[in-house]
Short mmCIF file of C-alpha atoms and ligand atoms in Angstrom, two decimals:
data_model
loop_
_atom_site.label_atom_id
_atom_site.label_comp_id
_atom_site.label_asym_id
_atom_site.label_seq_id
_atom_site.Cartn_x
_atom_site.Cartn_y
_atom_site.Cartn_z
CA MET A 710 -25.96 80.06 -15.58
CA LYS A 711 -29.18 80.33 -17.58
CA THR A 712 -30.71 77.39 -19.40
CA ARG A 713 -33.93 76.74 -21.30
CA GLY A 714 -35.85 73.75 -20.00
CA ALA A 715 -39.27 72.12 -20.32
CA ILE A 716 -41.26 72.42 -17.11
CA ILE A 717 -44.63 71.40 -15.71
CA ARG A 718 -46.02 74.15 -13.47
CA ARG A 719 -48.81 72.01 -12.05
CA ALA A 720 -50.45 68.68 -12.85
CA PRO A 721 -52.32 68.02 -15.02
CA GLY A 722 -50.29 70.23 -17.34
CA THR A 723 -48.22 70.24 -20.49
CA TYR A 724 -44.49 70.76 -20.90
CA GLU A 725 -43.67 74.40 -21.62
CA ILE A 726 -40.29 76.02 -22.15
CA ALA A 727 -38.96 78.41 -19.50
CA GLU A 728 -35.65 80.16 -18.90
CA LEU A 729 -34.26 78.65 -15.71
CA ASP A 730 -31.33 79.46 -13.44
CA LEU A 731 -28.97 76.52 -13.05
CA ASP A 732 -26.51 76.08 -10.17
CA GLU A 733 -22.83 75.55 -10.82
CA PRO A 734 -21.67 72.06 -9.92
CA ARG A 735 -20.81 71.48 -6.28
CA ARG A 736 -18.51 68.74 -5.04
CA GLY A 737 -19.60 65.44 -6.62
CA GLU A 738 -21.58 67.18 -9.35
CA LEU A 739 -21.23 67.83 -13.09
CA THR A 740 -22.79 70.41 -15.36
CA VAL A 741 -23.67 68.82 -18.67
CA ARG A 742 -24.66 70.25 -22.05
CA MET A 743 -27.46 67.96 -23.19
CA VAL A 744 -27.18 66.41 -26.64
CA ALA A 745 -30.37 64.34 -26.68
CA ALA A 746 -33.21 63.26 -24.40
CA GLY A 747 -35.73 60.47 -24.91
CA LEU A 748 -39.44 60.91 -24.20
CA CYS A 749 -40.50 58.17 -21.76
CA HIS A 750 -44.07 57.59 -20.65
CA SER A 751 -42.98 58.22 -17.04
CA ASP A 752 -42.46 61.91 -17.98
CA ASP A 753 -46.02 61.89 -19.25
CA HIS A 754 -47.27 60.34 -15.99
CA ILE A 755 -45.87 63.43 -14.24
CA ALA A 756 -47.53 65.79 -16.73
CA VAL A 757 -50.99 64.24 -16.60
CA GLY A 758 -50.81 63.83 -12.82
CA ASP A 759 -50.69 60.01 -12.57
CA HIS A 760 -47.55 60.54 -10.48
CA ALA A 761 -47.61 63.51 -8.10
CA VAL A 762 -44.16 64.93 -7.36
CA GLY A 763 -42.91 66.68 -4.25
CA THR A 764 -42.30 70.10 -5.82
CA TYR A 765 -43.76 72.09 -8.71
CA PRO A 766 -42.58 73.41 -11.06
CA ILE A 767 -40.58 70.41 -12.15
CA CYS A 768 -38.21 70.29 -15.11
CA GLY A 769 -38.83 67.02 -16.93
CA GLY A 770 -36.78 64.29 -18.53
CA HIS A 771 -34.84 61.35 -17.13
CA GLU A 772 -33.43 59.68 -20.26
CA GLY A 773 -30.54 61.54 -21.83
CA ALA A 774 -26.92 61.97 -22.81
CA GLY A 775 -24.57 64.92 -23.12
CA VAL A 776 -21.13 66.44 -22.71
CA VAL A 777 -19.62 67.62 -19.41
CA VAL A 778 -18.94 71.37 -19.48
CA GLN A 779 -17.98 71.90 -15.84
CA VAL A 780 -16.79 69.59 -13.05
CA GLY A 781 -17.45 70.35 -9.38
CA PRO A 782 -14.56 71.01 -6.98
CA GLU A 783 -12.70 67.90 -5.73
CA THR A 784 -14.73 65.74 -8.09
CA HIS A 785 -12.09 63.30 -9.18
CA GLY A 786 -12.19 61.12 -12.26
CA TRP A 787 -14.16 63.60 -14.38
CA SER A 788 -13.06 66.17 -16.96
CA GLU A 789 -14.61 68.83 -19.12
CA GLY A 790 -15.48 67.23 -22.44
CA ASP A 791 -16.35 63.81 -21.01
CA HIS A 792 -19.33 62.18 -22.72
CA VAL A 793 -21.99 60.83 -20.39
CA VAL A 794 -25.18 58.77 -20.50
CA PHE A 795 -27.39 59.37 -17.48
CA SER A 796 -28.96 56.57 -15.49
CA PHE A 797 -32.48 57.55 -14.35
CA LEU A 798 -31.65 55.88 -11.06
CA ALA A 799 -28.57 57.20 -9.26
CA ALA A 800 -26.30 54.59 -7.69
CA CYS A 801 -24.27 55.51 -4.60
CA GLY A 802 -22.10 52.39 -4.85
CA ARG A 803 -22.09 51.93 -1.08
CA CYS A 804 -25.58 51.05 0.17
CA ARG A 805 -26.68 47.47 0.77
CA TRP A 806 -28.34 47.23 -2.67
CA CYS A 807 -25.43 48.67 -4.63
CA ALA A 808 -23.06 46.41 -2.73
CA LYS A 809 -25.12 43.40 -3.78
CA GLY A 810 -25.10 44.37 -7.47
CA LEU A 811 -28.67 45.68 -7.40
CA GLN A 812 -27.90 49.30 -8.22
CA ASN A 813 -31.43 49.82 -9.54
CA LEU A 814 -32.63 49.52 -5.94
CA CYS A 815 -30.03 51.98 -4.54
CA ASP A 816 -31.35 53.85 -1.52
CA ARG A 817 -30.78 57.05 -3.51
CA GLY A 818 -33.93 56.11 -5.42
CA ALA A 819 -35.98 57.42 -2.50
CA ALA A 820 -35.25 60.96 -3.72
CA ILE A 821 -36.29 60.59 -7.37
CA MET A 822 -39.67 62.25 -6.90
CA THR A 823 -38.50 65.05 -4.58
CA GLY A 824 -36.38 66.77 -7.20
CA SER A 825 -33.90 68.25 -4.73
CA ARG A 826 -30.26 67.44 -4.09
CA PRO A 827 -30.30 63.94 -2.62
CA ASP A 828 -28.59 64.90 0.63
CA ASP A 829 -30.62 68.08 1.26
CA PRO A 830 -34.38 68.25 0.60
CA SER A 831 -34.26 72.07 0.72
CA SER A 832 -31.51 72.45 -1.90
CA PHE A 833 -32.50 72.60 -5.59
CA ARG A 834 -30.12 72.93 -8.54
CA MET A 835 -32.66 74.75 -10.72
CA SER A 836 -34.89 77.76 -10.10
CA LEU A 837 -37.36 79.98 -11.96
CA ASP A 838 -37.52 83.63 -10.88
CA GLY A 839 -36.11 82.62 -7.49
CA VAL A 840 -38.58 79.75 -6.99
CA PRO A 841 -37.04 76.26 -6.69
CA VAL A 842 -37.59 73.95 -9.67
CA ALA A 843 -37.50 70.18 -9.06
CA GLN A 844 -35.38 67.93 -11.26
CA THR A 845 -37.01 64.73 -12.52
CA CYS A 846 -34.91 61.85 -11.11
CA GLY A 847 -32.32 64.48 -10.12
CA LEU A 848 -31.61 64.94 -13.86
CA SER A 849 -34.00 67.11 -15.92
CA THR A 850 -32.79 65.99 -19.31
CA PHE A 851 -35.36 68.29 -21.01
CA SER A 852 -32.99 71.21 -20.47
CA GLU A 853 -30.18 72.58 -22.64
CA TYR A 854 -27.87 72.33 -19.62
CA THR A 855 -28.28 70.50 -16.36
CA THR A 856 -26.30 69.91 -13.18
CA VAL A 857 -26.39 66.38 -11.79
CA SER A 858 -24.71 64.10 -9.28
CA VAL A 859 -21.85 61.97 -10.59
CA ASP A 860 -23.86 59.04 -9.18
CA SER A 861 -26.26 59.48 -12.12
CA ALA A 862 -23.61 59.64 -14.85
CA VAL A 863 -21.94 56.84 -16.81
CA LYS A 864 -18.91 57.89 -18.86
CA VAL A 865 -18.89 56.62 -22.46
CA ASP A 866 -16.45 56.67 -25.39
CA LYS A 867 -16.37 59.93 -27.32
CA ASP A 868 -16.73 58.31 -30.73
CA LEU A 869 -20.24 56.99 -30.01
CA PRO A 870 -23.43 58.86 -31.08
CA LEU A 871 -24.94 60.43 -27.95
CA ASP A 872 -28.24 61.10 -29.72
CA THR A 873 -28.70 57.33 -29.91
CA LEU A 874 -27.07 56.34 -26.62
CA CYS A 875 -29.47 58.60 -24.70
CA LEU A 876 -32.00 55.75 -24.89
CA LEU A 877 -29.82 53.66 -22.58
CA GLY A 878 -30.70 55.96 -19.69
CA CYS A 879 -34.10 54.33 -19.21
CA GLY A 880 -36.04 52.66 -22.02
CA VAL A 881 -33.58 50.14 -23.39
CA GLY A 882 -32.32 48.68 -20.12
CA THR A 883 -35.82 48.75 -18.62
CA GLY A 884 -37.35 46.69 -21.39
CA TRP A 885 -34.39 44.44 -22.22
CA GLY A 886 -33.78 43.69 -18.54
CA ALA A 887 -37.48 42.98 -17.91
CA ALA A 888 -37.11 40.03 -20.27
CA VAL A 889 -33.53 38.93 -19.60
CA ASN A 890 -33.19 39.67 -15.86
CA SER A 891 -36.73 39.65 -14.48
CA ALA A 892 -38.53 37.10 -16.66
CA GLU A 893 -35.29 35.09 -16.95
CA VAL A 894 -36.22 34.11 -20.50
CA TYR A 895 -34.29 31.14 -21.84
CA PRO A 896 -34.09 29.42 -25.21
CA GLY A 897 -37.26 27.95 -26.63
CA GLN A 898 -39.71 29.80 -24.39
CA THR A 899 -43.02 31.43 -25.27
CA ILE A 900 -43.19 35.03 -24.10
CA ILE A 901 -45.94 37.65 -24.24
CA VAL A 902 -45.07 41.36 -24.21
CA GLN A 903 -48.11 43.54 -23.48
CA GLY A 904 -47.61 47.13 -24.72
CA ILE A 905 -45.09 47.96 -27.45
CA GLY A 906 -43.76 51.40 -26.57
CA GLY A 907 -40.16 52.38 -25.86
CA ILE A 908 -40.08 49.82 -23.04
CA GLY A 909 -42.02 46.96 -24.61
CA ILE A 910 -40.09 47.01 -27.88
CA ASN A 911 -36.90 46.46 -25.86
CA ALA A 912 -38.53 43.63 -23.93
CA VAL A 913 -39.14 42.06 -27.35
CA GLN A 914 -35.44 42.58 -28.20
CA GLY A 915 -34.37 41.09 -24.87
CA ALA A 916 -36.62 38.04 -25.23
CA ALA A 917 -35.28 37.47 -28.74
CA HIS A 918 -31.67 37.69 -27.49
CA ALA A 919 -32.42 35.21 -24.73
CA GLY A 920 -33.60 32.74 -27.35
CA ALA A 921 -37.38 32.74 -26.93
CA ALA A 922 -38.95 30.60 -29.65
CA ARG A 923 -42.19 32.58 -29.69
CA ILE A 924 -42.59 36.23 -28.78
CA ILE A 925 -46.17 37.44 -28.91
CA ALA A 926 -46.40 41.24 -28.98
CA VAL A 927 -49.67 42.87 -27.93
CA ASP A 928 -50.63 46.43 -28.79
CA PRO A 929 -53.84 48.03 -30.07
CA VAL A 930 -51.84 50.23 -32.51
CA PRO A 931 -51.01 48.58 -35.89
CA PHE A 932 -47.68 50.50 -36.26
CA LYS A 933 -46.52 49.08 -32.92
CA ARG A 934 -47.39 45.56 -33.98
CA ASP A 935 -45.51 45.93 -37.30
CA SER A 936 -42.51 47.33 -35.41
CA ALA A 937 -42.50 44.43 -32.95
CA LEU A 938 -42.19 41.96 -35.83
CA ARG A 939 -39.09 43.85 -37.03
CA PHE A 940 -37.52 43.59 -33.55
CA GLY A 941 -37.94 39.83 -33.20
CA ALA A 942 -41.59 39.18 -32.31
CA THR A 943 -43.02 36.10 -34.02
CA HIS A 944 -46.64 37.17 -33.55
CA ALA A 945 -48.29 40.55 -33.08
CA VAL A 946 -51.91 40.92 -32.02
CA ALA A 947 -54.24 43.63 -30.73
CA ASP A 948 -55.39 42.12 -27.44
CA MET A 949 -54.41 39.76 -24.64
CA ALA A 950 -57.21 37.26 -25.30
CA GLU A 951 -55.74 36.47 -28.71
CA ALA A 952 -52.17 36.46 -27.35
CA THR A 953 -53.18 34.02 -24.61
CA GLU A 954 -54.79 31.71 -27.18
CA ILE A 955 -51.64 31.74 -29.33
CA ALA A 956 -49.44 31.01 -26.29
CA ARG A 957 -51.67 28.10 -25.29
CA SER A 958 -51.79 26.72 -28.82
CA HIS A 959 -47.99 26.44 -28.79
CA THR A 960 -47.67 25.03 -25.26
CA ASN A 961 -50.10 22.13 -25.19
CA GLY A 962 -52.70 24.38 -23.57
CA GLN A 963 -50.49 25.49 -20.68
CA GLY A 964 -49.81 29.15 -21.42
CA ALA A 965 -46.85 31.50 -21.80
CA ASP A 966 -43.65 30.93 -19.84
CA ALA A 967 -43.68 34.65 -19.03
CA ALA A 968 -45.81 37.69 -19.75
CA ILE A 969 -44.26 41.14 -19.45
CA VAL A 970 -46.54 44.12 -18.79
CA THR A 971 -45.29 47.36 -20.37
CA VAL A 972 -48.60 49.15 -21.05
CA GLY A 973 -48.32 52.98 -21.00
CA VAL A 974 -50.90 53.46 -18.25
CA THR A 975 -50.84 50.07 -16.54
CA THR A 976 -53.84 49.02 -14.45
CA GLY A 977 -54.52 46.06 -12.19
CA GLU A 978 -56.68 44.64 -15.01
CA HIS A 979 -53.72 44.58 -17.41
CA ILE A 980 -51.63 42.73 -14.83
CA ALA A 981 -54.48 40.26 -14.21
CA GLN A 982 -54.71 39.53 -17.96
CA ALA A 983 -50.97 38.82 -18.11
CA PHE A 984 -51.15 36.72 -14.95
CA SER A 985 -53.91 34.56 -16.51
CA ALA A 986 -51.88 34.08 -19.68
CA ILE A 987 -48.92 32.33 -18.00
CA ARG A 988 -48.48 28.63 -17.31
CA LYS A 989 -47.95 26.90 -13.98
CA ALA A 990 -44.78 28.27 -12.34
CA GLY A 991 -44.69 30.98 -15.00
CA THR A 992 -43.65 34.58 -14.38
CA CYS A 993 -45.68 37.74 -14.80
CA VAL A 994 -43.28 40.71 -14.92
CA VAL A 995 -44.75 44.15 -14.22
CA THR A 996 -42.75 47.09 -15.56
CA GLY A 997 -45.52 49.50 -16.59
CA LEU A 998 -46.80 52.10 -14.15
CA GLY A 999 -50.23 53.65 -13.76
CA LYS A 1000 -51.88 56.04 -11.35
CA MET A 1001 -49.85 56.10 -8.14
CA THR A 1002 -53.05 55.96 -6.06
CA ASP A 1003 -54.25 52.72 -7.73
CA VAL A 1004 -54.55 49.78 -5.38
CA GLY A 1005 -55.33 46.16 -6.17
CA ILE A 1006 -54.77 43.54 -8.85
CA PRO A 1007 -57.83 41.33 -9.48
CA ILE A 1008 -56.11 37.94 -9.55
CA SER A 1009 -57.15 34.67 -7.98
CA PRO A 1010 -55.10 33.85 -4.86
CA MET A 1011 -55.90 30.17 -5.54
CA GLU A 1012 -54.35 30.45 -9.01
CA LEU A 1013 -51.30 32.16 -7.51
CA VAL A 1014 -50.74 29.39 -4.98
CA LEU A 1015 -51.93 26.22 -6.66
CA TYR A 1016 -50.29 27.05 -10.00
CA GLN A 1017 -47.26 28.42 -8.15
CA LYS A 1018 -47.19 31.49 -10.38
CA ARG A 1019 -44.70 34.30 -9.83
CA LEU A 1020 -45.69 37.99 -9.92
CA GLN A 1021 -42.48 40.00 -10.33
CA GLY A 1022 -42.04 43.79 -10.28
CA SER A 1023 -39.16 45.15 -12.36
CA LEU A 1024 -37.43 48.51 -11.91
CA PHE A 1025 -35.00 49.59 -14.67
CA GLY A 1026 -35.04 45.97 -15.82
CA ALA A 1027 -33.41 44.85 -12.55
CA SER A 1028 -30.16 46.21 -13.94
CA THR A 1029 -26.95 47.59 -12.51
CA PRO A 1030 -26.51 50.70 -14.65
CA THR A 1031 -22.78 51.32 -14.28
CA ALA A 1032 -22.13 47.79 -15.51
CA ASP A 1033 -25.12 47.29 -17.77
CA ILE A 1034 -25.06 50.57 -19.75
CA PRO A 1035 -21.52 49.77 -21.02
CA TRP A 1036 -22.72 46.20 -21.68
CA MET A 1037 -25.63 47.51 -23.78
CA ILE A 1038 -23.17 49.75 -25.67
CA ASP A 1039 -21.07 46.70 -26.44
CA LEU A 1040 -24.15 44.87 -27.73
CA TYR A 1041 -24.98 47.92 -29.88
CA THR A 1042 -21.51 48.41 -31.36
CA SER A 1043 -21.25 44.69 -32.12
CA GLY A 1044 -24.52 44.87 -34.04
CA LYS A 1045 -26.54 42.74 -31.62
CA LEU A 1046 -28.79 45.49 -30.17
CA LYS A 1047 -30.92 47.81 -32.29
CA LEU A 1048 -30.83 51.38 -30.99
CA ASP A 1049 -31.01 53.70 -34.01
CA GLU A 1050 -34.13 51.89 -35.19
CA LEU A 1051 -35.90 52.72 -31.91
CA ILE A 1052 -36.04 56.43 -32.74
CA THR A 1053 -39.17 57.13 -34.77
CA SER A 1054 -39.14 60.96 -34.55
CA THR A 1055 -36.86 63.71 -33.30
CA TYR A 1056 -38.02 67.07 -31.94
CA LYS A 1057 -36.58 70.45 -31.04
CA LEU A 1058 -36.93 71.25 -27.34
CA ASP A 1059 -39.53 73.90 -28.28
CA ASP A 1060 -41.69 71.18 -29.87
CA ILE A 1061 -41.61 68.80 -26.91
CA ALA A 1062 -45.38 69.06 -26.31
CA GLN A 1063 -45.85 67.68 -29.85
CA GLY A 1064 -43.63 64.75 -28.88
CA PHE A 1065 -45.95 63.84 -26.02
CA ALA A 1066 -49.02 64.35 -28.23
CA ASP A 1067 -47.44 61.86 -30.65
CA MET A 1068 -46.86 59.44 -27.74
CA HIS A 1069 -50.58 59.62 -26.91
CA GLU A 1070 -51.43 58.92 -30.55
CA GLY A 1071 -49.08 55.89 -30.64
CA ARG A 1072 -46.94 57.38 -33.42
CA ASN A 1073 -43.51 56.67 -31.92
CA LEU A 1074 -41.51 53.78 -30.61
CA ARG A 1075 -39.38 56.50 -29.00
CA GLY A 1076 -39.46 60.21 -29.65
CA VAL A 1077 -36.17 62.01 -28.92
CA VAL A 1078 -35.45 65.69 -28.29
CA VAL A 1079 -32.21 66.62 -30.05
CA PHE A 1080 -30.58 69.81 -28.75
N1 NAD B 1772 -40.38 50.00 -14.15
C1 NAD B 1772 -39.54 50.88 -14.68
O1 NAD B 1772 -38.35 50.93 -14.35
C2 NAD B 1772 -40.04 51.79 -15.75
C3 NAD B 1772 -39.12 52.57 -16.47
C4 NAD B 1772 -39.60 53.34 -17.52
C5 NAD B 1772 -40.94 53.36 -17.83
N2 NAD B 1772 -41.81 52.64 -17.07
C6 NAD B 1772 -43.26 52.61 -17.38
O2 NAD B 1772 -43.45 51.66 -18.44
C7 NAD B 1772 -44.64 52.00 -19.15
C8 NAD B 1772 -44.35 52.04 -20.64
O3 NAD B 1772 -43.53 53.16 -20.95
P1 NAD B 1772 -43.24 53.54 -22.48
O4 NAD B 1772 -42.34 54.72 -22.45
O5 NAD B 1772 -42.87 52.34 -23.24
O6 NAD B 1772 -44.72 54.02 -22.95
P2 NAD B 1772 -45.29 54.22 -24.42
O7 NAD B 1772 -46.41 55.17 -24.30
O8 NAD B 1772 -44.18 54.50 -25.37
O9 NAD B 1772 -45.87 52.76 -24.81
C9 NAD B 1772 -46.97 52.19 -24.18
C10 NAD B 1772 -47.68 51.26 -25.18
O10 NAD B 1772 -48.78 50.62 -24.52
C11 NAD B 1772 -49.76 50.42 -25.52
N3 NAD B 1772 -51.03 50.06 -24.90
C12 NAD B 1772 -51.99 50.87 -24.37
N4 NAD B 1772 -53.02 50.12 -23.91
C13 NAD B 1772 -52.70 48.82 -24.14
C14 NAD B 1772 -53.35 47.57 -23.87
N5 NAD B 1772 -54.53 47.52 -23.24
N6 NAD B 1772 -52.72 46.43 -24.26
C15 NAD B 1772 -51.52 46.46 -24.86
N7 NAD B 1772 -50.86 47.62 -25.14
C16 NAD B 1772 -51.45 48.77 -24.77
C17 NAD B 1772 -49.75 51.72 -26.28
O11 NAD B 1772 -50.38 51.60 -27.55
C18 NAD B 1772 -48.25 51.99 -26.39
O12 NAD B 1772 -47.70 51.44 -27.58
C19 NAD B 1772 -45.09 53.35 -18.56
O13 NAD B 1772 -46.09 53.12 -17.59
C20 NAD B 1772 -43.84 53.89 -17.91
O14 NAD B 1772 -44.12 54.82 -16.89
C21 NAD B 1772 -41.39 51.85 -16.05
ZN1 ZN B 1773 -38.32 56.20 -18.25
ZN1 ZN B 1774 -26.61 52.64 -3.39
#
């Protein structure tokens, strides 16, 4: 079938709309009519060239939700009309990591930047004038229709708003889990969140849920700081020096229990600032990504060892999407998790480039394409 999707022809580039050919679903695949797709900074990393991908053009988007319109042959347990939220990381359910409840580390993740079918690097589900088009994370949510593996889909109740639930495919779980799972925040703690975008604002929500007494949000953009206060931050400041001072003033000079790095283009310097801000045996969680060729974090090995600090990477908030996406939905429907309030602006697919321009200007917590 034909579909309109937002592609990057080469990096650096901007998302432009093209008419693509989309494969019918094979065994273990679904074709989905997209309802909504969130704009995550990782899609921008691909556009500006921070993250090189295996194949260009690539059709963007890895946060989204939609309705199944066709089910592949012998693909049991799925029906036309099912509502799905995608997980940006597919989970096979069988590898060592899935078996241990660490679906975010599923071996299928190795294929997220190749854009082909996971079991065949030469097989692509999308094409443009006969040329293969890669799918971001095997998904391409910036397309009116897409064909995906069932390993990327989580079925959800039909009475829930898909244009809100789309955020559960990356941003919400990534930020919330960075605080709850990776920083292991517990009641009374002092937490710094560095960077209040779609990820950081959910780290603030997660830290608040876990009972942090002080949540210090850091962002140079005043709108982000005001937003953080509405999502549970107790302080909001423009830079890490001030955040570190506040953390120390509340902890007898020791520093934050954890600092979570969610800056849009994360550098080693940002991580070093967060690392300096934590107390002895504190945790520095790194969720933000930067240029894939960057090497090095300028921290003191002495400080690492003698203060027994922990530097902890976090992928999709160390979550297990098939369990945690329904859990997040339960938190949302019971009024404990803010989702609707995360969406600052919505866009038509044709205006997606404006959505990324607004991301660069710091205008959105999350921008969402509504189809
Ligand atoms: N680890 C994962 O699983 C995962 C998943 C999704 C996204 N990410 C990454 O997380 C990062 C954040 O994504 P997002 O969608 O929230 O981005 P975003 O652009 O919405 O937000 C980033 C925020 O960082 C702020 N910022 C910039 N410089 C800063 C500084 N020096 N100090 C404090 N704040 C600063 C910006 O003002 C902005 O509010 C990106 O690098 C993205 O690629 C990682
Ligand atoms: Zn993302
Ligand atoms: Zn697996």
